[in-house]
């Protein structure tokens, strides 16, 4: 195993996990912020020394319960960082993570009214909001200095997730401090194994044809990897993660990630794209590749865990996905030193179209957690969240303890020793230490840089990222004259004020919601059938699919999206 893998892992882990606690169809770019962002945070900026026990004053210890609508693992109760934060704040978080189906779990919670103190609703935020599960926070959060500084400029987006214009959910991701630095990329892309590009002479495919040509050529030379048949292109279709199946056409025509709908950036009118000619061209190409065995039938029925396991085996050459979605597999490949089996993002488009895969990472509204109506002490909960945004707490959660988890040089710059990097390569490092744990992932956080100029974690420290990069990756990037893998993706323009549509809340029980459900269900049901059509039968399969889409009432969904876009643009 190559032991210098470690901060490359840390880099990938935290960048890919930008959405891993919640809503997720978004990029992970770090936008430029004003220099005031480096000066407006009033946290202590210090790091709690290794052996110091800091007692909370004036408040009794309290335990808050929290449900997270995604699978996960709580940090160990005896993790040193977790204990320190408990000592500082007096607060313990008792996590419950999703096991099984989210809709079933949320339905049971809503029917019983048995809510924990905190809810991270993930894809079911709309259900919890409409059920009245959350405490309104718009009259409370701005009395807390860190929460005010963190969210005030995103007030309109926080209020936009419900019809009452109240703030129910506080985003956990997207608030940037300081200048942008993005060593990796975790958003949507056509991903391809590095070894495929290396064997092709370090080419950079820009179209579907070029992309599949290099994959087919690699398969011809390497039909197996480690004794198992290679998979040329995987398509994840499991549940809400079926965006891997559905979302590529919008990017091929130069649109950003709005989810299941495309917005004309000139007129700001929306339309579904699943029935358009450019979508048909994409699925026709996938059908062609299916008939060549580049795509295999099992990809349409495998679970998310099976998908990750296949990627971890190193035999998957490409897929359309978002980087954070397969980050666990990437991290395991890095742990095992299989850098040539990790992936590069590509921004494929049709000829002559400018790509827009990489958007500006920011608070979108609804991508986080709320305080439930059952919380027995809302003020204490908000006080805890406010304290969590002080820099000393943030540094504990990302860097750890000086001398134990990181070092500081004579100029005040943080760095990791080889041994410290190696320790971070442990898949359960976050659980054992609390660094980068679910306490960090699911609560509001600083991203970018701290006020002293250090990155908000090793993945944001340029010197540390470069020092820890494995020789394979460094040589690979040199072939493209790049300094980081994010350079494979062209930065997009400033996000429109409405963006993104995938964060919109479509009211339950409305014609728009019913249409959206039918529309997306039809995509999930028929697109695999279309891709697997026998030779000469694609046109008939496509026509059947289009007929089914026409019966979903999707115009009601488009009209609701248009209404919300107008509303958001008018309040920008």
Coordinates of C-alpha atoms in Angstrom, one line a residue:
X1 CA 0.0 0.0 0.0
X2 CA 1.2 3.5 -0.7
X3 CA 1.3 5.3 2.6
X4 CA 1.5 8.8 1.3
X5 CA -2.2 8.5 0.3
X6 CA -3.6 10.1 3.3
X7 CA -4.4 13.7 2.8
X8 CA -5.4 13.0 -0.7
X9 CA -8.0 10.9 1.1
X10 CA -8.8 13.7 3.5
X11 CA -9.2 16.0 0.5
X12 CA -11.5 13.7 -1.4
X13 CA -13.5 12.8 1.7
X14 CA -14.5 16.2 2.8
X15 CA -14.9 17.6 -0.7
X16 CA -17.0 14.7 -1.8
X17 CA -19.0 14.9 1.4
X18 CA -20.2 18.4 0.9
X19 CA -23.6 17.0 0.5
X20 CA -23.3 13.7 2.0
X21 CA -25.6 14.4 4.9
X22 CA -28.6 15.6 3.0
X23 CA -29.8 16.8 -0.4
X24 CA -26.9 16.2 -2.5
X25 CA -27.5 17.0 -6.2
X26 CA -25.0 19.8 -6.2
X27 CA -21.4 20.7 -7.0
X28 CA -18.7 21.4 -4.5
X29 CA -17.0 24.5 -5.9
X30 CA -15.6 27.0 -3.4
X31 CA -16.8 30.5 -4.5
X32 CA -14.9 33.7 -4.0
X33 CA -16.0 35.6 -1.0
X34 CA -15.3 39.1 0.1
X35 CA -12.2 39.7 2.2
X36 CA -14.6 40.8 5.0
X37 CA -15.4 37.1 5.4
X38 CA -12.0 36.6 6.8
X39 CA -12.5 39.3 9.3
X40 CA -16.1 39.0 10.3
X41 CA -15.9 35.9 12.4
X42 CA -15.5 36.5 16.1
X43 CA -14.6 33.0 17.3
X44 CA -11.5 32.6 19.4
X45 CA -9.4 31.3 16.5
X46 CA -7.4 29.2 19.0
X47 CA -7.1 25.4 19.3
X48 CA -7.9 23.7 22.5
X49 CA -4.7 22.2 23.8
X50 CA -4.4 18.5 24.0
X51 CA -4.7 18.0 27.7
X52 CA -6.9 20.9 28.7
X53 CA -10.4 20.3 30.0
X54 CA -12.6 23.3 29.4
X55 CA -15.8 23.4 31.6
X56 CA -19.0 24.9 30.3
X57 CA -20.1 27.7 32.7
X58 CA -23.6 28.6 33.8
X59 CA -25.3 25.8 32.0
X60 CA -26.1 22.3 33.0
X61 CA -25.2 19.4 30.7
X62 CA -27.9 18.4 28.2
X63 CA -28.4 15.7 25.7
X64 CA -30.2 16.4 22.4
X65 CA -31.6 13.7 20.2
X66 CA -31.1 13.9 16.4
X67 CA -32.5 11.9 13.4
X68 CA -30.4 11.9 10.2
X69 CA -32.3 10.9 7.1
X70 CA -29.2 9.1 5.6
X71 CA -27.2 6.1 6.7
X72 CA -24.3 6.9 8.9
X73 CA -22.3 6.1 12.0
X74 CA -22.1 8.3 15.1
X75 CA -18.7 9.2 16.5
X76 CA -17.6 7.1 19.4
X77 CA -18.7 8.4 22.7
X78 CA -15.2 8.4 24.0
X79 CA -13.7 10.1 21.0
X80 CA -11.4 12.8 22.3
X81 CA -12.7 15.6 20.1
X82 CA -16.3 14.7 21.0
X83 CA -15.5 14.8 24.7
X84 CA -13.8 18.1 24.4
X85 CA -16.8 19.6 22.6
X86 CA -19.1 18.2 25.3
X87 CA -16.9 19.8 27.9
X88 CA -16.9 23.2 26.1
X89 CA -20.6 23.3 25.3
X90 CA -22.2 21.0 27.9
X91 CA -24.1 19.4 25.0
X92 CA -24.2 15.8 23.8
X93 CA -25.8 14.8 20.5
X94 CA -27.5 11.3 20.5
X95 CA -27.7 10.3 16.8
X96 CA -30.1 8.1 15.1
X97 CA -29.3 7.3 11.4
X98 CA -31.6 6.0 8.7
X99 CA -31.9 2.3 8.4
X100 CA -34.1 1.1 5.5
X101 CA -36.5 3.3 3.6
X102 CA -36.6 7.1 4.3
X103 CA -40.2 7.5 3.2
X104 CA -41.4 4.8 5.5
X105 CA -39.4 6.1 8.4
X106 CA -40.5 9.7 8.0
X107 CA -44.1 8.6 7.6
X108 CA -44.0 6.8 10.9
X109 CA -42.4 9.7 12.6
X110 CA -44.9 12.2 11.2
X111 CA -47.9 10.0 12.0
X112 CA -46.9 9.6 15.6
X113 CA -45.6 13.1 16.1
X114 CA -42.6 11.5 17.9
X115 CA -39.8 13.8 16.8
X116 CA -36.3 14.1 18.2
X117 CA -34.8 17.5 19.1
X118 CA -33.0 17.8 15.7
X119 CA -34.1 16.5 12.4
X120 CA -31.9 16.3 9.3
X121 CA -34.6 15.4 6.8
X122 CA -32.6 14.7 3.7
X123 CA -34.9 14.2 0.7
X124 CA -38.1 14.3 2.9
X125 CA -37.7 17.9 4.0
X126 CA -40.9 18.8 2.3
X127 CA -42.9 16.2 4.2
X128 CA -41.5 17.3 7.6
X129 CA -42.1 21.0 6.8
X130 CA -45.7 20.4 5.7
X131 CA -46.4 18.2 8.7
X132 CA -45.4 21.1 11.0
X133 CA -42.4 19.2 12.5
X134 CA -40.1 22.1 12.7
X135 CA -39.9 25.1 15.0
X136 CA -39.9 28.4 13.0
X137 CA -36.5 30.1 13.5
X138 CA -36.7 33.4 11.6
X139 CA -37.3 35.4 14.8
X140 CA -34.5 33.6 16.7
X141 CA -31.4 32.8 14.7
X142 CA -30.3 36.4 14.1
X143 CA -30.0 37.1 17.8
X144 CA -27.0 34.7 17.8
X145 CA -23.9 36.5 16.3
X146 CA -22.4 33.5 14.5
X147 CA -25.7 32.3 13.1
X148 CA -26.5 35.8 12.0
X149 CA -23.1 36.2 10.3
X150 CA -23.4 32.7 8.7
X151 CA -26.9 32.9 7.3
X152 CA -28.1 36.5 7.1
X153 CA -27.2 37.1 3.4
X154 CA -29.0 33.8 2.5
X155 CA -32.2 34.7 4.3
X156 CA -34.4 34.6 1.2
X157 CA -33.2 31.1 0.3
X158 CA -33.8 29.9 3.8
X159 CA -37.3 31.2 3.8
X160 CA -38.1 29.8 0.3
X161 CA -38.5 26.2 1.2
X162 CA -42.0 26.6 2.6
X163 CA -45.1 28.6 1.5
X164 CA -45.2 30.5 4.9
X165 CA -41.8 32.2 4.3
X166 CA -40.5 31.0 7.6
X167 CA -37.1 29.6 8.3
X168 CA -37.3 25.9 9.3
X169 CA -34.0 24.4 8.1
X170 CA -30.5 25.7 8.5
X171 CA -28.1 24.6 5.7
X172 CA -25.1 22.6 6.9
X173 CA -23.1 23.2 3.7
X174 CA -22.2 26.0 1.4
X175 CA -21.2 29.0 3.6
X176 CA -17.7 30.0 2.4
X177 CA -15.1 32.1 4.2
X178 CA -12.2 33.6 2.4
X179 CA -10.8 33.0 -1.1
X180 CA -11.6 29.9 -3.1
X181 CA -9.4 26.9 -3.1
X182 CA -10.7 23.6 -4.6
X183 CA -8.2 20.8 -5.0
X184 CA -10.8 18.3 -5.9
X185 CA -14.3 18.2 -7.4
X186 CA -17.4 16.4 -6.1
X187 CA -20.2 17.6 -8.4
X188 CA -21.8 16.0 -11.5
X189 CA -19.6 14.8 -14.2
X190 CA -18.9 11.9 -16.6
X191 CA -16.2 10.1 -14.5
X192 CA -13.4 8.0 -16.0
X193 CA -10.7 5.9 -14.5
X194 CA -7.3 7.6 -14.6
X195 CA -5.6 4.5 -16.1
X196 CA -8.0 4.6 -19.1
X197 CA -6.8 8.2 -19.9
X198 CA -3.2 7.3 -19.2
X199 CA -3.3 4.4 -21.7
X200 CA -4.9 6.6 -24.3
X201 CA -2.0 9.0 -24.1
X202 CA -3.5 11.4 -21.5
X203 CA -6.3 12.5 -23.7
X204 CA -9.2 14.7 -22.5
X205 CA -12.5 13.5 -24.0
X206 CA -15.1 16.3 -24.5
X207 CA -17.9 14.5 -26.3
X208 CA -19.9 11.3 -25.7
X209 CA -18.3 9.7 -28.7
X210 CA -14.7 10.4 -27.6
X211 CA -15.6 9.3 -24.1
X212 CA -16.9 5.9 -25.1
X213 CA -14.2 5.4 -27.7
X214 CA -11.4 5.4 -25.1
X215 CA -13.4 3.2 -22.8
X216 CA -14.1 0.6 -25.6
X217 CA -10.4 0.7 -26.6
X218 CA -9.4 0.0 -23.0
X219 CA -11.8 -2.9 -22.7
X220 CA -10.3 -4.4 -25.8
X221 CA -6.9 -4.4 -24.2
X222 CA -8.0 -5.2 -20.7
X223 CA -11.2 -7.3 -20.6
X224 CA -10.5 -8.1 -16.9
X225 CA -9.0 -6.3 -13.9
X226 CA -7.8 -8.4 -11.0
X227 CA -9.4 -11.5 -12.6
X228 CA -12.9 -10.0 -13.0
X229 CA -14.6 -8.7 -16.1
X230 CA -14.5 -4.9 -16.4
X231 CA -17.6 -2.8 -16.4
X232 CA -17.3 -0.1 -19.1
X233 CA -20.1 2.2 -17.8
X234 CA -22.2 2.0 -14.7
X235 CA -25.7 3.6 -14.2
X236 CA -27.0 3.8 -10.7
X237 CA -30.8 3.6 -10.6
X238 CA -31.4 3.0 -6.9
X239 CA -34.1 5.3 -5.4
X240 CA -33.4 9.0 -5.2
X241 CA -29.9 8.4 -6.4
X242 CA -31.3 7.7 -9.9
X243 CA -30.1 11.1 -10.8
X244 CA -27.2 9.1 -12.2
X245 CA -29.7 7.7 -14.8
X246 CA -31.7 10.9 -15.5
X247 CA -29.6 14.1 -15.2
X248 CA -26.9 13.9 -17.8
X249 CA -28.9 15.4 -20.7
X250 CA -29.2 18.8 -19.1
X251 CA -25.4 19.0 -18.8
X252 CA -24.8 17.8 -22.4
X253 CA -26.6 20.9 -23.6
X254 CA -24.7 23.3 -21.3
X255 CA -27.3 23.7 -18.5
X256 CA -26.4 23.6 -14.8
X257 CA -27.7 21.1 -12.3
X258 CA -31.3 22.0 -11.6
X259 CA -32.3 18.4 -11.0
X260 CA -35.2 17.0 -13.1
X261 CA -35.9 20.2 -15.1
X262 CA -34.0 22.6 -17.3
X263 CA -34.3 26.3 -17.0
X264 CA -33.7 28.6 -19.9
X265 CA -31.2 31.1 -18.5
X266 CA -32.4 33.9 -20.8
X267 CA -36.2 33.6 -20.3
X268 CA -36.1 31.8 -16.9
X269 CA -38.8 29.5 -18.1
X270 CA -38.6 25.8 -17.2
X271 CA -39.2 22.7 -19.1
X272 CA -38.7 19.0 -18.5
X273 CA -35.9 17.6 -20.6
X274 CA -36.6 13.9 -20.4
X275 CA -38.7 14.0 -23.6
X276 CA -36.4 16.3 -25.7
X277 CA -34.4 15.3 -28.7
X278 CA -31.1 15.9 -27.0
X279 CA -32.2 13.4 -24.2
X280 CA -33.1 10.9 -26.9
X281 CA -29.7 11.2 -28.5
X282 CA -28.0 10.5 -25.1
X283 CA -30.1 7.3 -24.4
X284 CA -29.6 6.2 -28.0
X285 CA -25.9 6.3 -27.3
X286 CA -26.3 4.3 -24.1
X287 CA -28.4 1.8 -26.0
X288 CA -25.6 1.5 -28.5
X289 CA -23.1 0.9 -25.7
X290 CA -25.4 -1.6 -24.1
X291 CA -25.6 -3.6 -27.3
X292 CA -21.7 -3.7 -27.3
X293 CA -21.7 -5.0 -23.6
X294 CA -20.0 -1.8 -22.4
X295 CA -23.1 -1.5 -20.2
X296 CA -24.4 -4.6 -18.5
X297 CA -28.0 -5.4 -17.4
X298 CA -27.1 -5.8 -13.7
X299 CA -26.3 -2.1 -13.4
X300 CA -30.1 -1.3 -13.5
X301 CA -31.0 -3.6 -10.6
X302 CA -28.1 -3.2 -8.2
X303 CA -28.4 -1.4 -4.9
X304 CA -26.3 1.6 -3.9
X305 CA -24.1 -0.6 -1.7
X306 CA -23.5 -3.0 -4.6
X307 CA -22.6 -0.1 -6.9
X308 CA -20.0 1.2 -4.4
X309 CA -18.6 -2.3 -4.0
X310 CA -18.2 -2.7 -7.7
X311 CA -16.4 0.7 -7.9
X312 CA -14.2 -0.3 -5.0
X313 CA -13.2 -3.5 -6.9
X314 CA -11.4 -1.2 -9.4
X315 CA -13.1 -2.7 -12.4
X316 CA -15.6 0.1 -13.3
X317 CA -14.2 2.3 -16.0
X318 CA -16.8 5.1 -16.1
X319 CA -20.1 6.5 -14.9
X320 CA -22.2 9.6 -14.8
X321 CA -22.5 10.6 -11.1
X322 CA -21.7 13.2 -8.6
X323 CA -18.4 12.8 -6.9
X324 CA -19.7 12.9 -3.3
X325 CA -22.0 10.0 -4.2
X326 CA -19.2 7.4 -4.6
X327 CA -16.7 9.1 -2.3
X328 CA -16.7 6.0 0.1
X329 CA -15.5 3.8 -2.8
X330 CA -12.9 6.4 -3.9
X331 CA -11.5 6.6 -0.3
X332 CA -11.1 2.8 -0.2
X333 CA -9.3 2.7 -3.5
X334 CA -6.9 5.4 -2.2
X335 CA -6.5 3.5 1.1
X336 CA -5.3 0.5 -1.0
X337 CA -3.0 2.6 -3.1
X338 CA -5.0 2.0 -6.3
X339 CA -4.6 5.6 -7.6
X340 CA -4.8 4.4 -11.2
X341 CA -8.3 3.1 -10.4
X342 CA -9.6 6.4 -9.1
X343 CA -11.4 8.8 -11.3
X344 CA -11.2 12.1 -13.2
X345 CA -14.3 14.2 -13.9
X346 CA -15.1 15.1 -17.5
X347 CA -17.5 17.8 -18.7
X348 CA -18.9 16.2 -21.8
X349 CA -21.2 18.2 -24.1
X350 CA -22.6 18.0 -27.5
X351 CA -20.4 19.7 -30.2
X352 CA -20.0 23.5 -29.9
X353 CA -21.7 23.8 -26.4
X354 CA -20.0 25.4 -23.4
X355 CA -20.1 23.2 -20.4
X356 CA -21.8 24.1 -17.1
X357 CA -21.3 21.3 -14.7
X358 CA -19.3 23.1 -12.0
X359 CA -21.5 25.6 -10.2
X360 CA -20.7 28.0 -7.4
X361 CA -21.1 26.3 -4.1
X362 CA -23.3 28.2 -1.7
X363 CA -26.2 27.9 0.7
X364 CA -29.2 26.7 -1.3
X365 CA -31.9 26.5 1.3
X366 CA -33.2 23.2 2.8
X367 CA -29.9 21.4 2.8
X368 CA -29.4 20.9 6.5
X369 CA -31.2 20.4 9.8
X370 CA -34.0 21.9 11.7
X371 CA -35.1 22.0 15.4
X372 CA -38.3 20.1 15.9
X373 CA -41.4 21.3 17.7
X374 CA -40.7 18.7 20.4
X375 CA -37.4 20.2 21.3
X376 CA -37.5 21.0 25.0
X377 CA -35.0 23.9 24.9
X378 CA -34.8 25.6 21.5
X379 CA -32.7 28.5 22.8
X380 CA -30.1 26.0 24.2
X381 CA -30.1 24.2 20.9
X382 CA -29.5 27.4 19.0
X383 CA -26.8 28.5 21.4
X384 CA -25.1 25.2 20.8
X385 CA -25.2 25.7 17.0
X386 CA -23.9 29.2 17.4
X387 CA -21.0 28.0 19.6
X388 CA -20.2 25.3 17.1
X389 CA -19.5 28.0 14.5
X390 CA -16.7 29.5 16.6
X391 CA -13.3 28.8 15.1
X392 CA -11.9 26.9 18.1
X393 CA -14.7 24.3 17.7
X394 CA -14.4 24.2 13.9
X395 CA -10.7 23.6 14.2
X396 CA -11.2 20.7 16.6
X397 CA -13.7 19.2 14.1
X398 CA -11.4 19.5 11.1
X399 CA -7.8 19.6 12.3
X400 CA -8.1 18.2 15.8
X401 CA -5.6 18.8 18.6
X402 CA -2.2 20.5 17.9
X403 CA 0.7 18.1 18.4
X404 CA -1.6 15.1 18.3
X405 CA -3.6 15.4 15.1
X406 CA -1.7 18.2 13.3
X407 CA 1.3 20.4 13.7
X408 CA 1.9 24.1 13.4
X409 CA 5.0 25.7 11.8
X410 CA 6.8 28.8 12.9
X411 CA 4.6 30.9 10.6
X412 CA 1.4 29.6 12.2
X413 CA 0.6 27.3 9.3
X414 CA -1.0 24.0 10.1
X415 CA 0.3 20.8 8.5
X416 CA 0.2 17.0 9.0
X417 CA 3.1 14.7 9.5
X418 CA 3.3 11.5 7.5
X419 CA 2.2 9.6 10.6
X420 CA -0.8 11.9 11.1
X421 CA -1.7 11.6 7.4
X422 CA -1.5 7.8 7.7
X423 CA -3.9 7.8 10.6
X424 CA -6.4 9.8 8.7
X425 CA -6.4 7.0 6.0
X426 CA -8.2 4.7 8.5
X427 CA -11.8 4.4 7.2
X428 CA -13.1 4.8 10.7
X429 CA -10.8 7.6 11.7
X430 CA -13.7 10.0 12.0
X431 CA -15.6 7.6 14.2
X432 CA -12.7 7.0 16.5
X433 CA -11.5 10.5 16.8
X434 CA -14.5 12.7 16.1
X435 CA -12.5 14.7 13.5
X436 CA -14.7 15.0 10.3
X437 CA -17.4 13.0 12.1
X438 CA -21.1 13.3 11.7
X439 CA -21.1 16.0 14.3
X440 CA -19.1 18.1 11.7
X441 CA -21.0 16.9 8.6
X442 CA -24.5 17.4 9.8
X443 CA -24.2 20.8 11.6
X444 CA -23.5 24.3 10.1
X445 CA -19.8 24.7 9.4
X446 CA -17.2 27.1 8.0
X447 CA -15.8 26.2 4.6
X448 CA -12.8 27.9 3.0
X449 CA -10.4 29.5 5.4
X450 CA -10.2 30.6 9.0
X451 CA -9.4 34.1 10.0
X452 CA -5.7 33.3 10.6
X453 CA -5.3 32.1 7.0
X454 CA -5.3 28.4 7.7
X455 CA -7.7 26.3 5.6
X456 CA -10.9 25.1 7.3
X457 CA -9.4 21.6 7.3
X458 CA -6.5 19.8 5.6
X459 CA -8.5 19.6 2.4
X460 CA -8.5 23.4 2.2
X461 CA -4.8 24.0 3.0
X462 CA -3.0 24.3 -0.3
X463 CA 0.5 23.5 1.1
X464 CA -0.8 20.4 2.8
X465 CA -2.7 19.1 -0.2
X466 CA 0.4 19.4 -2.4
X467 CA 2.7 18.0 0.2
X468 CA 0.5 14.9 0.7
X469 CA -0.3 14.2 -3.0
X470 CA 0.8 10.8 -4.1
X471 CA 3.5 10.7 -6.8
X472 CA 1.1 8.9 -9.2
X473 CA -1.4 11.8 -8.9
X474 CA 1.3 14.4 -9.2
X475 CA 2.6 12.9 -12.3
X476 CA -0.8 12.4 -13.7
X477 CA -1.7 16.1 -13.2
X478 CA 1.6 17.1 -14.7
X479 CA 0.6 15.5 -18.0
X480 CA -2.3 17.9 -18.2
X481 CA -0.3 20.9 -16.8
X482 CA -2.8 21.1 -13.9
X483 CA -2.2 21.7 -10.3
X484 CA -5.5 20.1 -9.1
X485 CA -8.2 17.8 -10.3
X486 CA -10.8 20.5 -10.1
X487 CA -9.1 22.0 -13.2
X488 CA -10.7 19.3 -15.3
X489 CA -14.0 21.2 -14.8
X490 CA -14.6 24.7 -16.1
X491 CA -15.9 27.1 -13.5
X492 CA -19.5 28.1 -14.2
X493 CA -20.9 31.7 -14.0
X494 CA -22.4 33.1 -10.8
X495 CA -25.5 31.1 -9.8
X496 CA -28.9 32.7 -10.7
X497 CA -30.8 33.9 -7.6
X498 CA -33.4 31.1 -8.0
X499 CA -30.8 28.3 -8.3
X500 CA -31.1 25.3 -7.9
X501 CA -34.5 23.9 -8.7
X502 CA -33.7 20.6 -7.0
X503 CA -33.9 22.5 -3.7
X504 CA -37.4 23.8 -4.3
X505 CA -40.2 22.4 -2.1
X506 CA -43.2 21.2 -4.2
X507 CA -46.2 21.2 -1.9
X508 CA -47.5 17.7 -1.1
X509 CA -50.9 16.8 -2.6
X510 CA -50.9 19.5 -5.2
X511 CA -51.2 18.8 -9.0
X512 CA -47.6 19.8 -9.3
X513 CA -46.4 17.3 -6.8
X514 CA -48.5 14.5 -8.2
X515 CA -47.2 15.3 -11.7
X516 CA -43.6 15.4 -10.5
X517 CA -44.0 12.0 -8.8
X518 CA -45.5 10.4 -11.9
X519 CA -42.9 12.1 -14.1
X520 CA -39.9 10.9 -12.2
X521 CA -41.4 7.4 -11.6
X522 CA -41.9 7.1 -15.3
X523 CA -38.3 8.0 -16.0
X524 CA -37.0 5.5 -13.4
X525 CA -39.3 2.7 -14.8
X526 CA -38.8 3.3 -18.6
X527 CA -35.3 4.6 -19.1
X528 CA -33.6 1.2 -18.3
X529 CA -36.1 -0.4 -20.7
X530 CA -35.2 2.1 -23.4
X531 CA -31.4 1.6 -22.9
X532 CA -31.8 -2.2 -23.0
X533 CA -33.9 -2.2 -26.1
X534 CA -32.9 -4.9 -28.6
X535 CA -31.2 -4.0 -31.8
X536 CA -33.6 -2.2 -34.1
X537 CA -36.2 -1.6 -31.3
X538 CA -34.9 1.6 -29.7
X539 CA -37.3 3.9 -31.6
X540 CA -40.3 1.9 -30.6
X541 CA -39.1 1.8 -26.9
X542 CA -38.5 5.5 -27.0
X543 CA -42.0 6.2 -28.5
X544 CA -43.6 4.2 -25.7
X545 CA -41.7 6.1 -23.1
X546 CA -42.6 9.4 -24.6
X547 CA -46.3 8.4 -24.6
X548 CA -46.1 7.5 -20.9
X549 CA -44.4 10.8 -20.1
X550 CA -47.2 12.6 -21.8
X551 CA -49.7 11.1 -19.4
X552 CA -47.9 12.4 -16.2
X553 CA -49.3 15.9 -16.3
X554 CA -45.8 17.3 -16.1
X555 CA -47.0 20.8 -17.3
X556 CA -48.3 21.3 -13.7
X557 CA -44.8 20.7 -12.4
X558 CA -43.3 23.1 -14.9
X559 CA -45.9 25.8 -13.9
X560 CA -45.1 25.4 -10.2
X561 CA -41.3 25.7 -10.9
X562 CA -41.9 28.8 -13.0
X563 CA -43.9 30.3 -10.2
X564 CA -41.2 29.7 -7.6
X565 CA -38.5 31.0 -9.9
X566 CA -40.4 34.3 -10.4
X567 CA -40.9 34.5 -6.6
X568 CA -37.3 33.9 -5.8
X569 CA -36.0 36.3 -8.5
X570 CA -38.3 39.0 -7.2
X571 CA -37.0 38.7 -3.7
X572 CA -33.3 38.4 -4.5

